[in-house]
Short mmCIF file of C-alpha atoms in Angstrom, two decimals:
data_model
loop_
_atom_site.label_atom_id
_atom_site.label_comp_id
_atom_site.label_asym_id
_atom_site.label_seq_id
_atom_site.Cartn_x
_atom_site.Cartn_y
_atom_site.Cartn_z
CA ASP A 141 -13.81 -9.87 -12.80
CA ALA A 142 -11.42 -7.83 -10.71
CA ASP A 143 -12.93 -5.82 -7.87
CA VAL A 144 -10.64 -2.82 -8.45
CA THR A 145 -9.66 -1.93 -12.01
CA GLN A 146 -7.35 0.71 -13.38
CA THR A 147 -7.03 2.13 -16.86
CA PRO A 148 -4.75 2.42 -18.67
CA ARG A 149 -2.34 -0.27 -17.44
CA ASN A 150 0.60 1.31 -19.20
CA ARG A 151 1.08 4.77 -20.62
CA ILE A 152 3.97 6.61 -22.18
CA THR A 153 3.55 10.34 -22.57
CA LYS A 154 5.59 13.48 -23.09
CA THR A 155 6.46 16.30 -20.74
CA GLY A 156 3.70 18.89 -20.54
CA LYS A 157 0.85 16.58 -21.55
CA ARG A 158 -2.28 16.19 -19.46
CA ILE A 159 -2.89 12.62 -18.34
CA MET A 160 -5.82 11.00 -16.55
CA LEU A 161 -5.64 7.67 -14.77
CA GLU A 162 -8.93 6.05 -13.91
CA CYS A 163 -9.95 3.70 -11.14
CA SER A 164 -13.23 1.82 -10.75
CA GLN A 165 -14.34 -0.53 -8.00
CA THR A 166 -17.21 -2.94 -7.51
CA LYS A 167 -16.61 -3.56 -3.80
CA GLY A 168 -19.06 -0.88 -2.68
CA HIS A 169 -16.40 0.81 -0.55
CA ASP A 170 -16.64 4.48 0.32
CA ARG A 171 -12.91 5.01 0.75
CA MET A 172 -10.58 5.27 -2.22
CA TYR A 173 -6.89 6.11 -2.46
CA TRP A 174 -4.23 6.93 -5.03
CA TYR A 175 -0.61 5.93 -4.36
CA ARG A 176 2.57 6.08 -6.33
CA GLN A 177 5.39 3.60 -5.97
CA ASP A 178 9.01 4.46 -6.67
CA PRO A 179 11.91 2.06 -6.13
CA GLY A 180 13.16 2.27 -2.55
CA LEU A 181 10.38 4.61 -1.46
CA GLY A 182 7.46 2.26 -0.96
CA LEU A 183 3.89 3.42 -1.47
CA ARG A 184 3.28 7.13 -1.02
CA LEU A 185 -0.20 8.58 -0.72
CA ILE A 186 -1.19 11.17 -3.32
CA TYR A 187 -4.90 11.76 -2.58
CA TYR A 188 -7.64 9.99 -0.70
CA SER A 189 -11.41 10.23 -0.56
CA PHE A 190 -13.76 8.98 2.14
CA ASP A 191 -16.89 9.62 0.10
CA VAL A 192 -17.97 11.47 -3.03
CA LYS A 193 -17.90 14.86 -1.29
CA ASP A 194 -14.75 14.31 0.75
CA ILE A 195 -11.34 14.57 -0.93
CA ASN A 196 -8.07 15.03 0.90
CA LYS A 197 -4.46 15.62 -0.06
CA GLY A 198 -1.90 13.02 0.80
CA GLU A 199 1.80 13.51 1.37
CA ILE A 200 2.74 14.14 -2.28
CA SER A 201 -0.24 15.86 -3.92
CA ASP A 202 1.65 18.64 -5.74
CA GLY A 203 1.28 18.29 -9.51
CA TYR A 204 -1.77 16.03 -9.20
CA SER A 205 -5.52 16.50 -8.95
CA VAL A 206 -8.38 14.05 -8.46
CA SER A 207 -12.06 13.70 -9.16
CA ARG A 208 -14.51 11.41 -7.38
CA GLN A 209 -17.23 11.09 -9.96
CA ALA A 210 -19.22 8.46 -8.07
CA GLN A 211 -18.75 6.07 -5.18
CA ALA A 212 -17.22 3.60 -7.63
CA LYS A 213 -14.91 5.94 -9.59
CA PHE A 214 -11.85 7.94 -8.57
CA SER A 215 -9.66 9.55 -11.23
CA LEU A 216 -6.16 10.95 -10.91
CA SER A 217 -4.97 13.70 -13.26
CA LEU A 218 -1.54 15.02 -14.03
CA GLU A 219 -2.23 18.49 -15.43
CA SER A 220 1.20 18.91 -17.00
CA ALA A 221 3.24 15.75 -16.74
CA ILE A 222 6.94 15.93 -15.86
CA PRO A 223 9.60 13.19 -15.99
CA ASN A 224 9.84 12.77 -12.21
CA GLN A 225 6.19 11.66 -12.24
CA THR A 226 7.33 8.48 -13.96
CA ALA A 227 6.21 5.79 -11.52
CA LEU A 228 3.84 2.92 -10.85
CA TYR A 229 0.45 4.23 -9.69
CA PHE A 230 -1.96 2.21 -7.57
CA CYS A 231 -5.56 2.82 -6.71
CA ALA A 232 -6.95 1.20 -3.58
CA THR A 233 -10.23 0.98 -1.68
CA SER A 234 -11.27 0.19 1.87
CA ASP A 235 -14.52 -0.14 3.74
CA SER A 236 -13.84 1.88 6.88
CA GLN A 237 -11.05 3.23 9.05
CA GLY A 238 -8.45 0.63 9.82
CA ASP A 239 -9.77 -1.93 7.35
CA GLU A 240 -7.45 -3.60 4.84
CA GLN A 241 -7.05 -1.93 1.49
CA PHE A 242 -7.77 -3.65 -1.80
CA PHE A 243 -5.47 -2.62 -4.61
CA GLY A 244 -5.95 -2.32 -8.33
CA PRO A 245 -3.42 -3.83 -10.74
CA GLY A 246 -1.45 -0.61 -11.12
CA THR A 247 -0.73 1.80 -13.96
CA ARG A 248 2.83 2.15 -15.16
CA LEU A 249 3.32 5.72 -16.34
CA THR A 250 6.40 6.93 -18.18
CA VAL A 251 6.88 10.63 -18.84
CA LEU A 252 9.55 11.36 -21.44
CA ILE B 70 4.48 12.76 7.90
CA LEU B 71 4.30 9.68 10.12
CA ASN B 72 7.39 7.52 10.41
CA VAL B 73 6.81 3.86 9.62
CA GLU B 74 10.05 1.93 9.33
CA GLN B 75 10.72 -1.64 8.29
CA SER B 76 13.84 -3.68 8.73
CA PRO B 77 15.71 -5.21 7.15
CA GLN B 78 15.24 -3.66 3.71
CA SER B 79 15.98 -7.00 2.10
CA LEU B 80 17.14 -10.46 2.99
CA HIS B 81 17.98 -13.76 1.38
CA VAL B 82 17.23 -17.00 3.19
CA GLN B 83 17.59 -20.66 2.29
CA GLU B 84 14.50 -22.75 1.70
CA GLY B 85 13.38 -24.20 5.02
CA ASP B 86 14.83 -21.42 7.15
CA SER B 87 12.58 -19.40 9.42
CA THR B 88 12.80 -15.65 9.34
CA ASN B 89 11.25 -12.52 10.77
CA PHE B 90 11.03 -8.83 10.01
CA THR B 91 10.20 -5.74 12.00
CA CYS B 92 7.84 -2.83 11.51
CA SER B 93 8.08 0.17 13.83
CA PHE B 94 5.41 2.86 13.97
CA PRO B 95 4.26 5.76 16.16
CA SER B 96 2.96 4.55 19.52
CA SER B 97 0.38 7.33 19.79
CA ASN B 98 -2.98 7.62 18.02
CA PHE B 99 -2.89 3.96 17.06
CA TYR B 100 -5.87 2.51 15.24
CA ALA B 101 -4.62 -0.49 13.24
CA LEU B 102 -1.52 -2.10 11.78
CA HIS B 103 -1.68 -3.92 8.47
CA TRP B 104 0.71 -6.38 6.86
CA TYR B 105 0.63 -6.84 3.09
CA ARG B 106 2.37 -9.27 0.80
CA TRP B 107 3.45 -7.86 -2.55
CA GLU B 108 4.67 -10.24 -5.22
CA THR B 109 6.55 -8.97 -8.23
CA ALA B 110 4.26 -7.76 -11.06
CA LYS B 111 1.20 -8.07 -8.83
CA SER B 112 -0.65 -5.80 -6.40
CA PRO B 113 -0.24 -5.78 -2.63
CA GLU B 114 -2.60 -8.15 -0.83
CA ALA B 115 -3.48 -7.98 2.84
CA LEU B 116 -2.13 -10.65 5.16
CA PHE B 117 -3.24 -9.33 8.53
CA VAL B 118 -5.06 -6.43 10.13
CA MET B 119 -4.15 -6.05 13.78
CA THR B 120 -5.89 -3.69 16.16
CA LEU B 121 -5.21 -4.72 19.77
CA ASN B 122 -2.02 -4.59 21.76
CA GLY B 123 -0.77 -8.13 22.13
CA ASP B 124 -2.62 -9.34 19.03
CA GLU B 125 -1.18 -12.41 17.39
CA LYS B 126 -2.39 -13.49 13.97
CA LYS B 127 -1.53 -16.58 11.99
CA LYS B 128 -2.10 -17.73 8.42
CA GLY B 129 -0.43 -21.00 7.58
CA ARG B 130 3.32 -20.61 8.13
CA ILE B 131 3.10 -16.83 8.52
CA SER B 132 2.32 -15.13 11.80
CA ALA B 133 2.49 -11.63 13.24
CA THR B 134 2.57 -9.99 16.63
CA LEU B 135 1.72 -6.47 17.73
CA ASN B 136 2.99 -4.21 20.51
CA THR B 137 1.20 -0.87 20.31
CA LYS B 138 2.72 0.54 23.50
CA GLU B 139 6.24 0.39 22.16
CA GLY B 140 5.24 0.76 18.51
CA TYR B 141 6.42 -2.39 16.77
CA SER B 142 5.13 -5.46 14.99
CA TYR B 143 6.96 -8.61 13.94
CA LEU B 144 6.15 -10.80 10.97
CA TYR B 145 7.42 -14.38 11.15
CA ILE B 146 7.70 -16.94 8.38
CA LYS B 147 8.33 -20.51 9.47
CA GLY B 148 10.09 -22.87 7.06
CA SER B 149 10.40 -20.39 4.18
CA GLN B 150 9.49 -21.63 0.72
CA PRO B 151 10.41 -20.11 -2.66
CA GLU B 152 6.80 -19.02 -3.11
CA ASP B 153 7.21 -16.81 -0.02
CA SER B 154 9.54 -14.58 -2.03
CA ALA B 155 7.90 -11.17 -2.09
CA THR B 156 8.04 -7.73 -0.55
CA TYR B 157 6.27 -7.52 2.80
CA LEU B 158 4.76 -4.14 3.61
CA CYS B 159 3.43 -2.89 6.88
CA ALA B 160 1.00 0.01 7.08
CA PHE B 161 0.02 2.13 10.09
CA SER B 162 -3.50 3.48 10.48
CA GLY B 163 -3.67 6.23 13.05
CA GLY B 164 -6.07 8.74 14.44
CA TYR B 165 -5.96 10.85 11.29
CA GLN B 166 -7.74 8.11 9.35
CA LYS B 167 -5.22 7.65 6.57
CA VAL B 168 -2.76 4.85 6.21
CA THR B 169 1.03 5.27 6.04
CA PHE B 170 3.07 2.49 4.48
CA GLY B 171 6.59 1.44 5.30
CA THR B 172 9.09 0.90 2.50
CA GLY B 173 8.90 -2.87 2.81
CA THR B 174 11.16 -5.85 3.39
CA LYS B 175 12.08 -7.73 0.23
CA LEU B 176 12.44 -11.44 0.91
CA GLN B 177 14.18 -13.83 -1.46
CA VAL B 178 13.98 -17.53 -0.60
CA ILE B 179 16.72 -19.53 -2.29
CA PRO B 180 15.80 -23.11 -3.26
#
């Protein structure tokens, strides 16, 4: 079984809809991250969490919110989806500062 | 926003050629530099985590060096093979505890 899982893997939705992307991990890591990937722009950090009570905005947090329900779960929400949020979204985990990150398989989101 | 730059953006090499790419990052507040390999339709996977100035890491035909004082790292691939085709990402971890990724170098190895 994969250590970092994401659901759904693909989603097509309409402008204005609320969408939640979920991430679960079995690695026992405290640190979890949400990134989006757009062609030519690499991975950009949306939100990150160093433990259940610690959530921080990344460089592109506008239009997104997160919830850290447990050490193993970190959800990303789009309150009112817009077309420019169409992207590939990755969840990742790490053990401590400077450690490598382990990525989930990605969620491809299309907002029409 | 921290500036992490990779060059070139993309390159094509013939099978058997050796190649290298560059990652430049801020030289202050350095904590770690990561290299990731990202194959099409897969997730990024870590190649190296480098923390000390002068670090050299090697995994098979791939190696990396680190210069934290001048803010750059090189990734080398010796005798490129088609299975090396991927995007190679570097990521800077600084004193603010989050990681900033470069935009990657896309390598295509032509058989």
